[in-house]
PDB file of C-alpha atoms in Angstrom:
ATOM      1  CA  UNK A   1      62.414  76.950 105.867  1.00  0.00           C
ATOM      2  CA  UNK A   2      62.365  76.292 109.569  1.00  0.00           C
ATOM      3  CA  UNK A   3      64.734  78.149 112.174  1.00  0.00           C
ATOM      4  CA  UNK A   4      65.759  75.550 113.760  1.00  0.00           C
ATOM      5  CA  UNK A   5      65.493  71.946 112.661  1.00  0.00           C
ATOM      6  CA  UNK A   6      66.287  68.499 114.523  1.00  0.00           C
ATOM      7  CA  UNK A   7      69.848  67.369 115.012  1.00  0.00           C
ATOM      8  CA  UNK A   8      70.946  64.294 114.235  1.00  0.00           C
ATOM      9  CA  UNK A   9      72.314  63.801 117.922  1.00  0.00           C
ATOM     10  CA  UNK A  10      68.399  63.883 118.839  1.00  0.00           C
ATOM     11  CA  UNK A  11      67.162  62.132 116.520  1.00  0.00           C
ATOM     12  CA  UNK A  12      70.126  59.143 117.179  1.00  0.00           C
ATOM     13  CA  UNK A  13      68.223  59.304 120.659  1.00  0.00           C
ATOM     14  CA  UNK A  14      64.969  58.964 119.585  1.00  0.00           C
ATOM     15  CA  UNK A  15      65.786  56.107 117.546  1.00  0.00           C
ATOM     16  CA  UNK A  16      68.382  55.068 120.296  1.00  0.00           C
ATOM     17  CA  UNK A  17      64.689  55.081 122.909  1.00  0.00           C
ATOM     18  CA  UNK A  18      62.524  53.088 120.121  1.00  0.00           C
ATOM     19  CA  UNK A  19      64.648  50.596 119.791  1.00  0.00           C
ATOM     20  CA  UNK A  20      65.644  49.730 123.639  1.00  0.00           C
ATOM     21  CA  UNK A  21      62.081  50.520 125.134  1.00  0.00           C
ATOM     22  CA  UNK A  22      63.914  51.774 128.149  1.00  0.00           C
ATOM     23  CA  UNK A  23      65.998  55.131 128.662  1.00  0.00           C
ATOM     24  CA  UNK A  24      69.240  53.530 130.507  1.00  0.00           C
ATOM     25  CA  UNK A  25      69.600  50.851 127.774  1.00  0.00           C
ATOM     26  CA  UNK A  26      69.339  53.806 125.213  1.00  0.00           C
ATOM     27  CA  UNK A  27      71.780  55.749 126.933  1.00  0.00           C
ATOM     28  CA  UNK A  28      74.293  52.888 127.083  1.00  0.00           C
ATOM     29  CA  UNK A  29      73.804  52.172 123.562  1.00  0.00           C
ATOM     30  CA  UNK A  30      74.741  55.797 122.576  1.00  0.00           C
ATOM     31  CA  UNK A  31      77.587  56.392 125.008  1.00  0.00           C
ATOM     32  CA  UNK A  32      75.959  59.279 127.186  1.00  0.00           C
ATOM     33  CA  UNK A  33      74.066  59.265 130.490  1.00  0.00           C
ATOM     34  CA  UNK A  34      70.628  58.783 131.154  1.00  0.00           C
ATOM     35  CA  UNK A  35      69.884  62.619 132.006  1.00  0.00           C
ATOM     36  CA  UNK A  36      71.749  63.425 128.511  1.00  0.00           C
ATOM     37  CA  UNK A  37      69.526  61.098 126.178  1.00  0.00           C
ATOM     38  CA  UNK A  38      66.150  62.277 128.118  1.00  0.00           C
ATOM     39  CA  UNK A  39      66.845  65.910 127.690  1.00  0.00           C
ATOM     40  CA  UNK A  40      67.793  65.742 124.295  1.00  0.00           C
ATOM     41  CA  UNK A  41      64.682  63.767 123.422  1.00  0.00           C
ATOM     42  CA  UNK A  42      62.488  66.328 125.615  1.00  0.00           C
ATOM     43  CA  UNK A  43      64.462  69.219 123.164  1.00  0.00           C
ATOM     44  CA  UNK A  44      63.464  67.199 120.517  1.00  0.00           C
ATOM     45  CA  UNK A  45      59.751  67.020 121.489  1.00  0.00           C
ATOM     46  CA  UNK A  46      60.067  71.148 122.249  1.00  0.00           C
ATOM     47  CA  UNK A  47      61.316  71.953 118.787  1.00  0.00           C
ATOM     48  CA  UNK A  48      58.992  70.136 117.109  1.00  0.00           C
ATOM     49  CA  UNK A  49      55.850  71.344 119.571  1.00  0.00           C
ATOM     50  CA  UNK A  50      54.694  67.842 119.637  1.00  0.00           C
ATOM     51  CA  UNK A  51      54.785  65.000 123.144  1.00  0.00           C
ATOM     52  CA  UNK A  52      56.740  61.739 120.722  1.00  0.00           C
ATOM     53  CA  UNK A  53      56.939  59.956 124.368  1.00  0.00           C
ATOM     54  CA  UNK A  54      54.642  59.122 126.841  1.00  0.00           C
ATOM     55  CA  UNK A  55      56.851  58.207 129.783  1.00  0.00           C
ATOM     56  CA  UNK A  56      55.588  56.244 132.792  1.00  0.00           C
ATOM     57  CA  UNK A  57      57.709  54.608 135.721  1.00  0.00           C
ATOM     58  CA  UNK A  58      57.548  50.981 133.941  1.00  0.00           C
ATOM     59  CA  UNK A  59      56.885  51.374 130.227  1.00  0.00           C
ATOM     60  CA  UNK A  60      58.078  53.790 127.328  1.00  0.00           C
ATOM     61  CA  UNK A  61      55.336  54.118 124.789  1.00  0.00           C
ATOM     62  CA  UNK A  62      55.675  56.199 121.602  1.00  0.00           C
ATOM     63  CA  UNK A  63      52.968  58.161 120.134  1.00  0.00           C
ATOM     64  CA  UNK A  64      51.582  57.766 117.009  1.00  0.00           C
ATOM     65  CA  UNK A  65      53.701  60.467 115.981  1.00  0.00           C
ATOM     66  CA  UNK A  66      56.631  59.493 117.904  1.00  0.00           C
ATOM     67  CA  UNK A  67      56.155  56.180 115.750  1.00  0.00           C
ATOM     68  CA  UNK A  68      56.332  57.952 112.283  1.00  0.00           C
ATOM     69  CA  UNK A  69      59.071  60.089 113.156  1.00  0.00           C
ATOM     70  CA  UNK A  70      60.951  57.167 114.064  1.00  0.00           C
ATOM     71  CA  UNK A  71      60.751  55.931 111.063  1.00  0.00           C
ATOM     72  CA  UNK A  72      61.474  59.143 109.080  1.00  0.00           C
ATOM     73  CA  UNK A  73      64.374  59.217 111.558  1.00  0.00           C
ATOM     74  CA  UNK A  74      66.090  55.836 110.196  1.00  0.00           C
ATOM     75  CA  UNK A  75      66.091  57.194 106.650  1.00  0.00           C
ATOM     76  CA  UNK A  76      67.933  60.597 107.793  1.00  0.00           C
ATOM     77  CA  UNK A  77      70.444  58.595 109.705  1.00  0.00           C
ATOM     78  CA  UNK A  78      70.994  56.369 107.249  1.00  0.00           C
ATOM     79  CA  UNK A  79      71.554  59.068 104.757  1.00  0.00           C
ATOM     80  CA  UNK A  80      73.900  61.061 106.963  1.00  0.00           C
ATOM     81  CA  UNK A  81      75.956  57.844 107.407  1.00  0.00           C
ATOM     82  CA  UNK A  82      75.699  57.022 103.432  1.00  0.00           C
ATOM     83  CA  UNK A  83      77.344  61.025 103.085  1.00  0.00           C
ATOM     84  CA  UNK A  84      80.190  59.947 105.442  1.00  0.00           C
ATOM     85  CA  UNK A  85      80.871  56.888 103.542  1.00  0.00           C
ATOM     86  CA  UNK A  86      80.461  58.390 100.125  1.00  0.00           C
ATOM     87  CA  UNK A  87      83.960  60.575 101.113  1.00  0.00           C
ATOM     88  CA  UNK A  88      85.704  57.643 102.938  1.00  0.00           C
ATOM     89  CA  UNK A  89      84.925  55.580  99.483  1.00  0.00           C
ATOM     90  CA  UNK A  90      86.084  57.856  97.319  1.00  0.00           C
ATOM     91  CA  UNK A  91      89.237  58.039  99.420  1.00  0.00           C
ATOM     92  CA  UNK A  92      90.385  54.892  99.561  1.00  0.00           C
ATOM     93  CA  UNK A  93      88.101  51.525  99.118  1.00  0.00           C
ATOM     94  CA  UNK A  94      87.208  48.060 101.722  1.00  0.00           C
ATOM     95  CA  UNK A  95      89.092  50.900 104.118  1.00  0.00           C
ATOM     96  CA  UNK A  96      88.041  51.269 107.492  1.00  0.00           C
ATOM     97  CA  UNK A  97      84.583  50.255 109.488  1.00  0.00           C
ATOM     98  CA  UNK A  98      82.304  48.083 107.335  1.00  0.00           C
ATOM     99  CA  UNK A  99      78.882  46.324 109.328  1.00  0.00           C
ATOM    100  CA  UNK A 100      77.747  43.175 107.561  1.00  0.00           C
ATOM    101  CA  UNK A 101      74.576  40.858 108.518  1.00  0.00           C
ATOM    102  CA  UNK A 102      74.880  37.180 108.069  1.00  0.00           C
ATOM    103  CA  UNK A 103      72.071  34.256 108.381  1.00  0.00           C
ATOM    104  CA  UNK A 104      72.560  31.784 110.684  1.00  0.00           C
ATOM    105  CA  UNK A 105      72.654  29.515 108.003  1.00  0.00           C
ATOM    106  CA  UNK A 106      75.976  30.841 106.454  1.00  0.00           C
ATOM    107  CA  UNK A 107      77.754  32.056 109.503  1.00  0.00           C
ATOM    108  CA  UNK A 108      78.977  29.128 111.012  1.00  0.00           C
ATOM    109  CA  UNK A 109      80.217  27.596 107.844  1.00  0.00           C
ATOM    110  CA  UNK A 110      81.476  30.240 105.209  1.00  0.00           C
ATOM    111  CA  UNK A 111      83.074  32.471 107.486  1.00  0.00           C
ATOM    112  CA  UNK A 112      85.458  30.595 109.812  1.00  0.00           C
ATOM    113  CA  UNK A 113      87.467  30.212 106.039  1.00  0.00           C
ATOM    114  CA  UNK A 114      86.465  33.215 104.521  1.00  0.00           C
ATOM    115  CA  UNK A 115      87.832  35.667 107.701  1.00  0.00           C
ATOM    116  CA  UNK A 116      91.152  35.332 107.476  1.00  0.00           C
ATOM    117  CA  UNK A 117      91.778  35.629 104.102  1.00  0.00           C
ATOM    118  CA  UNK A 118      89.684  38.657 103.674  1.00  0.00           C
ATOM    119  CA  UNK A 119      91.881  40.242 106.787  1.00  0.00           C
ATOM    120  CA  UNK A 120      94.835  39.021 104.802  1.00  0.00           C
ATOM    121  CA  UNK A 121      94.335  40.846 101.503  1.00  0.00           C
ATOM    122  CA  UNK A 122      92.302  43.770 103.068  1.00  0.00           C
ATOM    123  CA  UNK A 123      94.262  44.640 106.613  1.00  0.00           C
ATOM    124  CA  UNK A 124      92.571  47.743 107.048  1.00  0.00           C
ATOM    125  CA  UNK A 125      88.941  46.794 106.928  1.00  0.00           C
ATOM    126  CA  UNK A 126      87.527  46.985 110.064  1.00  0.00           C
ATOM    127  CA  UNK A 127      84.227  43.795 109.624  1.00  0.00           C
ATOM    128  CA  UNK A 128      81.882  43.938 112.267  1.00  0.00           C
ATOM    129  CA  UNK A 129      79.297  40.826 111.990  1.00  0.00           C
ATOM    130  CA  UNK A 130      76.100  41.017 113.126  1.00  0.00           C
ATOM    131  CA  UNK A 131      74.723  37.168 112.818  1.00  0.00           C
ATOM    132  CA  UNK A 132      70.680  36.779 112.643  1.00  0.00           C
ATOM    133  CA  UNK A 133      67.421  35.160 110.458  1.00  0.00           C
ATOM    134  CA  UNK A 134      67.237  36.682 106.952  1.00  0.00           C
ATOM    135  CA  UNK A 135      63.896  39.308 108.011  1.00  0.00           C
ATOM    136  CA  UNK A 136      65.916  40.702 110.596  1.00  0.00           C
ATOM    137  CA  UNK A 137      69.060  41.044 108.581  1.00  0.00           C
ATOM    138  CA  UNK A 138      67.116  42.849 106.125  1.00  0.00           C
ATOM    139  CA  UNK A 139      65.562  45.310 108.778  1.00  0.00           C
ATOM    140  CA  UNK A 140      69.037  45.898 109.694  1.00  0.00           C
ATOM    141  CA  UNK A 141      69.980  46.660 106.599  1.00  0.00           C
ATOM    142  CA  UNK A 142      66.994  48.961 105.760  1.00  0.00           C
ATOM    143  CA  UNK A 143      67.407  50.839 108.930  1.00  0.00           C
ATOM    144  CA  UNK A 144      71.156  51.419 108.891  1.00  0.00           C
ATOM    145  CA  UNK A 145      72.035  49.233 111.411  1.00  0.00           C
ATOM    146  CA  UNK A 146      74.039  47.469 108.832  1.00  0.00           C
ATOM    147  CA  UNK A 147      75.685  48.494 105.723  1.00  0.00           C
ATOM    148  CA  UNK A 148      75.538  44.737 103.634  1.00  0.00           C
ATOM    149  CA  UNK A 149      74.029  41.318 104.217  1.00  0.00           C
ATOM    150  CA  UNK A 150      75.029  37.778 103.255  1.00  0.00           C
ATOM    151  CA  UNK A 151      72.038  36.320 102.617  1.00  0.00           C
ATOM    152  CA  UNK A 152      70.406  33.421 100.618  1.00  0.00           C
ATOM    153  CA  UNK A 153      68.041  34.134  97.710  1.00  0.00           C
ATOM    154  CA  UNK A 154      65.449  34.138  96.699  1.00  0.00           C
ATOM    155  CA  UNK A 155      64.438  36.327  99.891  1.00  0.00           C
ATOM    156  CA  UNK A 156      62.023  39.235  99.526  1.00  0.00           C
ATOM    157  CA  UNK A 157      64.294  41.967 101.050  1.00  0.00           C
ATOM    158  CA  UNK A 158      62.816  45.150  99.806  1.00  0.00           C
ATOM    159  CA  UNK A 159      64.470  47.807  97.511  1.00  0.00           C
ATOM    160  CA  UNK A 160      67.843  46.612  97.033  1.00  0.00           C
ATOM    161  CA  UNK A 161      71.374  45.695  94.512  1.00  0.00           C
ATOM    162  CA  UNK A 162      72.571  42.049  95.247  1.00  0.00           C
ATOM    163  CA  UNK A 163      75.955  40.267  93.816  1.00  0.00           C
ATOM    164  CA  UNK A 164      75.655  36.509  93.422  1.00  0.00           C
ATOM    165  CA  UNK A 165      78.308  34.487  95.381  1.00  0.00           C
ATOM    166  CA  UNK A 166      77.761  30.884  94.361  1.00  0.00           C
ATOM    167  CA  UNK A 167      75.350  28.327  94.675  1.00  0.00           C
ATOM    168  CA  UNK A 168      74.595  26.217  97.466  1.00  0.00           C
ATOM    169  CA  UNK A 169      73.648  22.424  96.909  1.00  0.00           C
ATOM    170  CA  UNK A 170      70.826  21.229  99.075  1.00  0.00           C
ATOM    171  CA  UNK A 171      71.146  17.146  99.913  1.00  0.00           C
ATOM    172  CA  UNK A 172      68.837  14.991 102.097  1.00  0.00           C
ATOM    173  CA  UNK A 173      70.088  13.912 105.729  1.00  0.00           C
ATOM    174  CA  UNK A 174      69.223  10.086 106.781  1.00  0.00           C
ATOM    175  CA  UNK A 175      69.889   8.671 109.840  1.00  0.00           C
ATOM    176  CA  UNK A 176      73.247   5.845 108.925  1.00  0.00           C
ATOM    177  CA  UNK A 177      70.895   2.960 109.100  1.00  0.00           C
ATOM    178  CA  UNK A 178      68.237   4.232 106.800  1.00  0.00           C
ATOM    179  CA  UNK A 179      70.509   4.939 104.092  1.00  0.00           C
ATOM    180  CA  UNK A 180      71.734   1.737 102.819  1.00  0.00           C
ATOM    181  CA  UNK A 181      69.168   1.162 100.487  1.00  0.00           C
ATOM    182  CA  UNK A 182      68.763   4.876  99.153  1.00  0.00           C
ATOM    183  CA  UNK A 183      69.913   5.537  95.375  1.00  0.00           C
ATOM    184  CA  UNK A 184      72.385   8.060  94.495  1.00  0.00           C
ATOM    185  CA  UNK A 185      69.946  11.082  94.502  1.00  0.00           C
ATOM    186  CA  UNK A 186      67.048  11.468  96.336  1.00  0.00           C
ATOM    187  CA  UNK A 187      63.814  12.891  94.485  1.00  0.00           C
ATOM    188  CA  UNK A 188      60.859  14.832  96.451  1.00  0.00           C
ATOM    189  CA  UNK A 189      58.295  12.229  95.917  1.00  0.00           C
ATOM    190  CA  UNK A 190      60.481   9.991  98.569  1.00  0.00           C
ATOM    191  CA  UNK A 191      60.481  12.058 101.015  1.00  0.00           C
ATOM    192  CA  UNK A 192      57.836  11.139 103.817  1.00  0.00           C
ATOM    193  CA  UNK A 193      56.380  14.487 105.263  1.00  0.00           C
ATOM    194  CA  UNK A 194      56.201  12.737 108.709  1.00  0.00           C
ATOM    195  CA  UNK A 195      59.515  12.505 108.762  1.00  0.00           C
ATOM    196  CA  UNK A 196      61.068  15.644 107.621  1.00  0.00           C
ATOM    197  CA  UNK A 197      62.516  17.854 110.493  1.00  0.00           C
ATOM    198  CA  UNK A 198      62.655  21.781 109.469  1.00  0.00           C
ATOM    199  CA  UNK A 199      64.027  24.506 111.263  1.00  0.00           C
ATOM    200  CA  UNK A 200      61.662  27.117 113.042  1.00  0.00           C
ATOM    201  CA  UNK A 201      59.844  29.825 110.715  1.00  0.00           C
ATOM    202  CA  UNK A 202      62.009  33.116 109.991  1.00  0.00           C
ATOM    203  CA  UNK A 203      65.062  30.535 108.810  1.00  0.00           C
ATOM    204  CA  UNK A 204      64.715  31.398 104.850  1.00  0.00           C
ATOM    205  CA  UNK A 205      66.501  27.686 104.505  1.00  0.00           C
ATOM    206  CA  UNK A 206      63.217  26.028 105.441  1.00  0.00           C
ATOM    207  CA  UNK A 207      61.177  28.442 102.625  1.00  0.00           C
ATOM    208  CA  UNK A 208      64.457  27.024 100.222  1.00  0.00           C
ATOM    209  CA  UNK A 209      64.304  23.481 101.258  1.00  0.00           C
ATOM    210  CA  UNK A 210      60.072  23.551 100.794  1.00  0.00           C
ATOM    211  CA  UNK A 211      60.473  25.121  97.456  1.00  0.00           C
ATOM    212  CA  UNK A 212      62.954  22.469  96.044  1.00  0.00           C
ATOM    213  CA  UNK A 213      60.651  20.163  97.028  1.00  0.00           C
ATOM    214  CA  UNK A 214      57.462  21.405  95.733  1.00  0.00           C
ATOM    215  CA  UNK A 215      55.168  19.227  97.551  1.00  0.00           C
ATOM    216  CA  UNK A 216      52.835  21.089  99.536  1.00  0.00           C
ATOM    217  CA  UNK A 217      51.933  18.142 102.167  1.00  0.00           C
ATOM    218  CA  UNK A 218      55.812  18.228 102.790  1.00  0.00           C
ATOM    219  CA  UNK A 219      55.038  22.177 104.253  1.00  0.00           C
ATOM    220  CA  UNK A 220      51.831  20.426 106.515  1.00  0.00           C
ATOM    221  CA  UNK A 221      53.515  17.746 107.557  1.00  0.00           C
ATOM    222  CA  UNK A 222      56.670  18.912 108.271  1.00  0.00           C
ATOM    223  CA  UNK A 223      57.217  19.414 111.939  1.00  0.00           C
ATOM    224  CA  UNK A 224      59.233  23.073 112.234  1.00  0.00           C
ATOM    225  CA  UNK A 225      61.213  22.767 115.752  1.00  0.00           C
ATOM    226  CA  UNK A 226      64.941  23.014 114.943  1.00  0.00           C
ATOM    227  CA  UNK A 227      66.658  26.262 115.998  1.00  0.00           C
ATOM    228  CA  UNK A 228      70.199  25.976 114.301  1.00  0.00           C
ATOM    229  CA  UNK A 229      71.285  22.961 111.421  1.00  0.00           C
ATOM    230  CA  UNK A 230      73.166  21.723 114.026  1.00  0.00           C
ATOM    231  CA  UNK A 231      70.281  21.034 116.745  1.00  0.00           C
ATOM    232  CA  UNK A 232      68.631  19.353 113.352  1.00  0.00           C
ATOM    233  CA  UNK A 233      71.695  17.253 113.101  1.00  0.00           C
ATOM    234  CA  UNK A 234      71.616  15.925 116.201  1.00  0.00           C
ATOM    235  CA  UNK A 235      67.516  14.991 116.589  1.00  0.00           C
ATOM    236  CA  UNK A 236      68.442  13.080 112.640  1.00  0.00           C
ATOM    237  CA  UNK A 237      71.571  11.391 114.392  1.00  0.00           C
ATOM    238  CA  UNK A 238      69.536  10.415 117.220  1.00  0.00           C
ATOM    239  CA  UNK A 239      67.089   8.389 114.467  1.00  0.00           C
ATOM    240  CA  UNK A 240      64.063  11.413 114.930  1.00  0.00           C
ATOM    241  CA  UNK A 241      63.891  11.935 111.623  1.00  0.00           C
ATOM    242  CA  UNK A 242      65.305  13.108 107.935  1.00  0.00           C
ATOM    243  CA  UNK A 243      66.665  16.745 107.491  1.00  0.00           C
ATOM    244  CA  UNK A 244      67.645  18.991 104.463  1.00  0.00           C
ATOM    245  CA  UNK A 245      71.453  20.349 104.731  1.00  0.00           C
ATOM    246  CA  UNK A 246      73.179  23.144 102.490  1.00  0.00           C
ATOM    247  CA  UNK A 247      76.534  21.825 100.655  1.00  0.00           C
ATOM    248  CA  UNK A 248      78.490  24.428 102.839  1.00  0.00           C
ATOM    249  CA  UNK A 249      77.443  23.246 106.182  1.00  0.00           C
ATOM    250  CA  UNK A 250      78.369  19.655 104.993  1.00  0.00           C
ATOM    251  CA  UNK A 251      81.302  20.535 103.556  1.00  0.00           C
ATOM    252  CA  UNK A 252      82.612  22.430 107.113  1.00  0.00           C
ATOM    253  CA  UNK A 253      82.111  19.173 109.112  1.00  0.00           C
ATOM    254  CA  UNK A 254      78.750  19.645 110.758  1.00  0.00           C
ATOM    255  CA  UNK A 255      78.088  15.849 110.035  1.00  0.00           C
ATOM    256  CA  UNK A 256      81.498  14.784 111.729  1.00  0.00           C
ATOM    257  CA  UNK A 257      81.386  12.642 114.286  1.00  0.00           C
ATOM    258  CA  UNK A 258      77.792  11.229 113.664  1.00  0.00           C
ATOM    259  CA  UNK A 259      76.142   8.252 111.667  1.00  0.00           C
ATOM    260  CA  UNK A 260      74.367  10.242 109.243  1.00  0.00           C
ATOM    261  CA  UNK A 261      74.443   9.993 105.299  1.00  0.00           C
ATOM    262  CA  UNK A 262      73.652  12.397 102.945  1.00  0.00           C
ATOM    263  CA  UNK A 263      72.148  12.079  99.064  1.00  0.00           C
ATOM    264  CA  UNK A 264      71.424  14.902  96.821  1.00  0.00           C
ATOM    265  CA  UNK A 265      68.440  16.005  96.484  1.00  0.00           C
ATOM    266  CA  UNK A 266      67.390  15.453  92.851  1.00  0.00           C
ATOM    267  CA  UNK A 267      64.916  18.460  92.088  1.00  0.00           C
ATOM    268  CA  UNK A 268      64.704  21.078  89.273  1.00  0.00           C
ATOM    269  CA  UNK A 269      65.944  24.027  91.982  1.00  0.00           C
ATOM    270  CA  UNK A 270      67.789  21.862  94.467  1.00  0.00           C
ATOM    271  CA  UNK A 271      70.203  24.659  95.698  1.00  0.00           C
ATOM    272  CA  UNK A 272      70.036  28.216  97.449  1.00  0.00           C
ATOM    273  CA  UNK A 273      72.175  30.970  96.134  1.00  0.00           C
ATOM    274  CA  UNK A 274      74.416  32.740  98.300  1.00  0.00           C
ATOM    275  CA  UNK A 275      74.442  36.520  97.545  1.00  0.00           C
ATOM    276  CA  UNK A 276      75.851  39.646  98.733  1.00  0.00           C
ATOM    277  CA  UNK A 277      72.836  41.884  99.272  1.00  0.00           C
ATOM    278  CA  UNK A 278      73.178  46.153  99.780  1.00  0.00           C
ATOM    279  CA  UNK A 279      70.722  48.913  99.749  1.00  0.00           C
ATOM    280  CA  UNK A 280      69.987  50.179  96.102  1.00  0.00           C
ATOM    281  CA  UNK A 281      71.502  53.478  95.517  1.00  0.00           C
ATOM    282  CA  UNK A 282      73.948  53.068  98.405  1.00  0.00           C
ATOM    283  CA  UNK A 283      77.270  55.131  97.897  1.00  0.00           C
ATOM    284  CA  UNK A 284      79.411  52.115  98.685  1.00  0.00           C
ATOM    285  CA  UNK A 285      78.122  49.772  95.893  1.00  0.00           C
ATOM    286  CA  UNK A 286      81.024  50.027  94.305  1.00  0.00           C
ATOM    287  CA  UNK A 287      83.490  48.386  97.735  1.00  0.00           C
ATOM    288  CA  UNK A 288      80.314  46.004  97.970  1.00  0.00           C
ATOM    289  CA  UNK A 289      81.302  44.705  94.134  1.00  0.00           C
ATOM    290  CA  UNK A 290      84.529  44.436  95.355  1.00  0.00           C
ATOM    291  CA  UNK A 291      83.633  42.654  98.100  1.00  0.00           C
ATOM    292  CA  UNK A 292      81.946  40.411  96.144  1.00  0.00           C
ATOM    293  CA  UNK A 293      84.602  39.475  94.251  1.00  0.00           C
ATOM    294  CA  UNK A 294      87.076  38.966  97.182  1.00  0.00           C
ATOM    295  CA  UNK A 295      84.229  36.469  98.150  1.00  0.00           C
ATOM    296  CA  UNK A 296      84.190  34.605  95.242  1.00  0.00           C
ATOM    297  CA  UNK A 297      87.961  34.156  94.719  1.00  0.00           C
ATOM    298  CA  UNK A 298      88.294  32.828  97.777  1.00  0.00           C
ATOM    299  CA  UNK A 299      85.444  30.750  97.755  1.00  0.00           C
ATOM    300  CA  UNK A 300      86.771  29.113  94.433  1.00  0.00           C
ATOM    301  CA  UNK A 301      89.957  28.273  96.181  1.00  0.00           C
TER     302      UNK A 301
END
């Protein structure tokens, strides 16, 4: 066994450094000055007899080692952090800080309702939200940046537990004066690929909407250049095209004030499901169950 090993105050530099590319962002992100984060990362490099750094006026670049310890680095963290939870669970559940990812694609819609209720029946959780696209979420997530994720499957998101929420209806969005002679669902095979607005590529919806579809012209033809539902809203209310909209955002007025009409999509897996999504073996499965639950009470409501 080594002497003297790497503390986790150096390595929450390191990682600090990596993720920042620059030494004064790192140092604000960790609460100490810049002198304190580049001498701890220089003790660091001395323990382990090895440059991690190479440091230049303009760029911080990591060495190939530098890059592997980096990663090594996440997994202690995150185990350190999963020790300090594993006593704060067992002493009292949903108590205290919790960090929770959320797609862009929920956010806006579920959790303007969901919020205050949750605050309500669980006062002493402290939620902090971190909103972004479902591969980032996940890299969160598997870097301990984040302890949970609200996410919509199916998503690849690597080795973890997931509680299903609900499911989430997809329809079809028309411009107002396309949609008077539309019946009462919509199938695929009426959907013209020229005329289907997606949103930009790391938005899991698009992969959802695609795969309901199951028409590969629709994923050719399909011109991706919406950044949020509700930029796609307004190019379909301004006659630029059709759209695909989850039940949620629909049902939490996205479409007010506009012309547009909706029809369900008729399609053998017309709907995403809406999960609660944690890393597998985490000590806090059990509050993330709970958690779940809470969700889906209040949902049915």
């Amino acid at each position: 066994m080594h002497n003297y090993l790497p503390s986790l105050k150096q390595m929450q530099y390191l990682v600090a450094l990596h993720e920042h590319g620059h030494f004064g962002r790192a140092a604000d992100a960790c609460n100490v000055t810049q002198s304190t984060l580049s001498a701890g990362i220089r003790e660091l490099e001395t323990l382990l007899g090895q440059t991690l750094v190479e440091r230049t006026r303009r760029v911080v670049r990591f060495t190939t080692l530098g890059n592997a310890i980096v990663e090594k680095a996440h997994r202690v963290l995150r185990e350190a952090e999963e020790l300090a939870d594993m006593a704060a669970a067992a002493a009292a559940p949903l108590v205290g800080e919790l960090r929770m990812s959320v797609i862009p694609t929920i956010a806006p819609f579920l959790l303007p309702d969901l919020l205050p209720r949750l605050r309500k029946e669980r006062p002493s959780l402290k939620l902090f939200l971190r909103e972004e696209p479902s591969a980032q979420a996940c890299e969160s997530l598997h870097h301990g940046q984040v302890d949970c994720v609200l996410l919509a499957l199916p998503y690849a998101c690597g080795d973890v537990e997931a509680e299903n929420l609900f499911d989430d209806a997809l329809f079809v969005a028309f411009p107002g004066e396309q949609s008077e002679d539309l019946p009462a669902m919509v199938s695929a095979d009426q959907l013209d690929p020229a005329q289907m607005l997606m949103l930009e590529d790391g938005h899991c919806l698009k992969d959802h909407a695609l795969a309901a579809c199951n028409r590969p012209e629709l994923r050719a033809g399909a011109r991706m250049m919406g950044t949020s539902l509700h930029t796609l809203v307004q190019m379909v209310d301004n006659g630029l095209g059709i759209t695909m909209l989850p039940q949620m955002a629909i049902e939490a007025g996205i479409l007010d004030h506009t012309d547009i009409d909706t029809r369900p999509l008729d399609s053998d897996h017309d709907w995403r499901t809406i999960a609660l999504v944690w890393r597998k073996g985490s000590p806090r499965a059990d509050e993330f169950r709970m958690l779940a639950d809470i969700f889906r009470k209040h949902r049915a409501k």
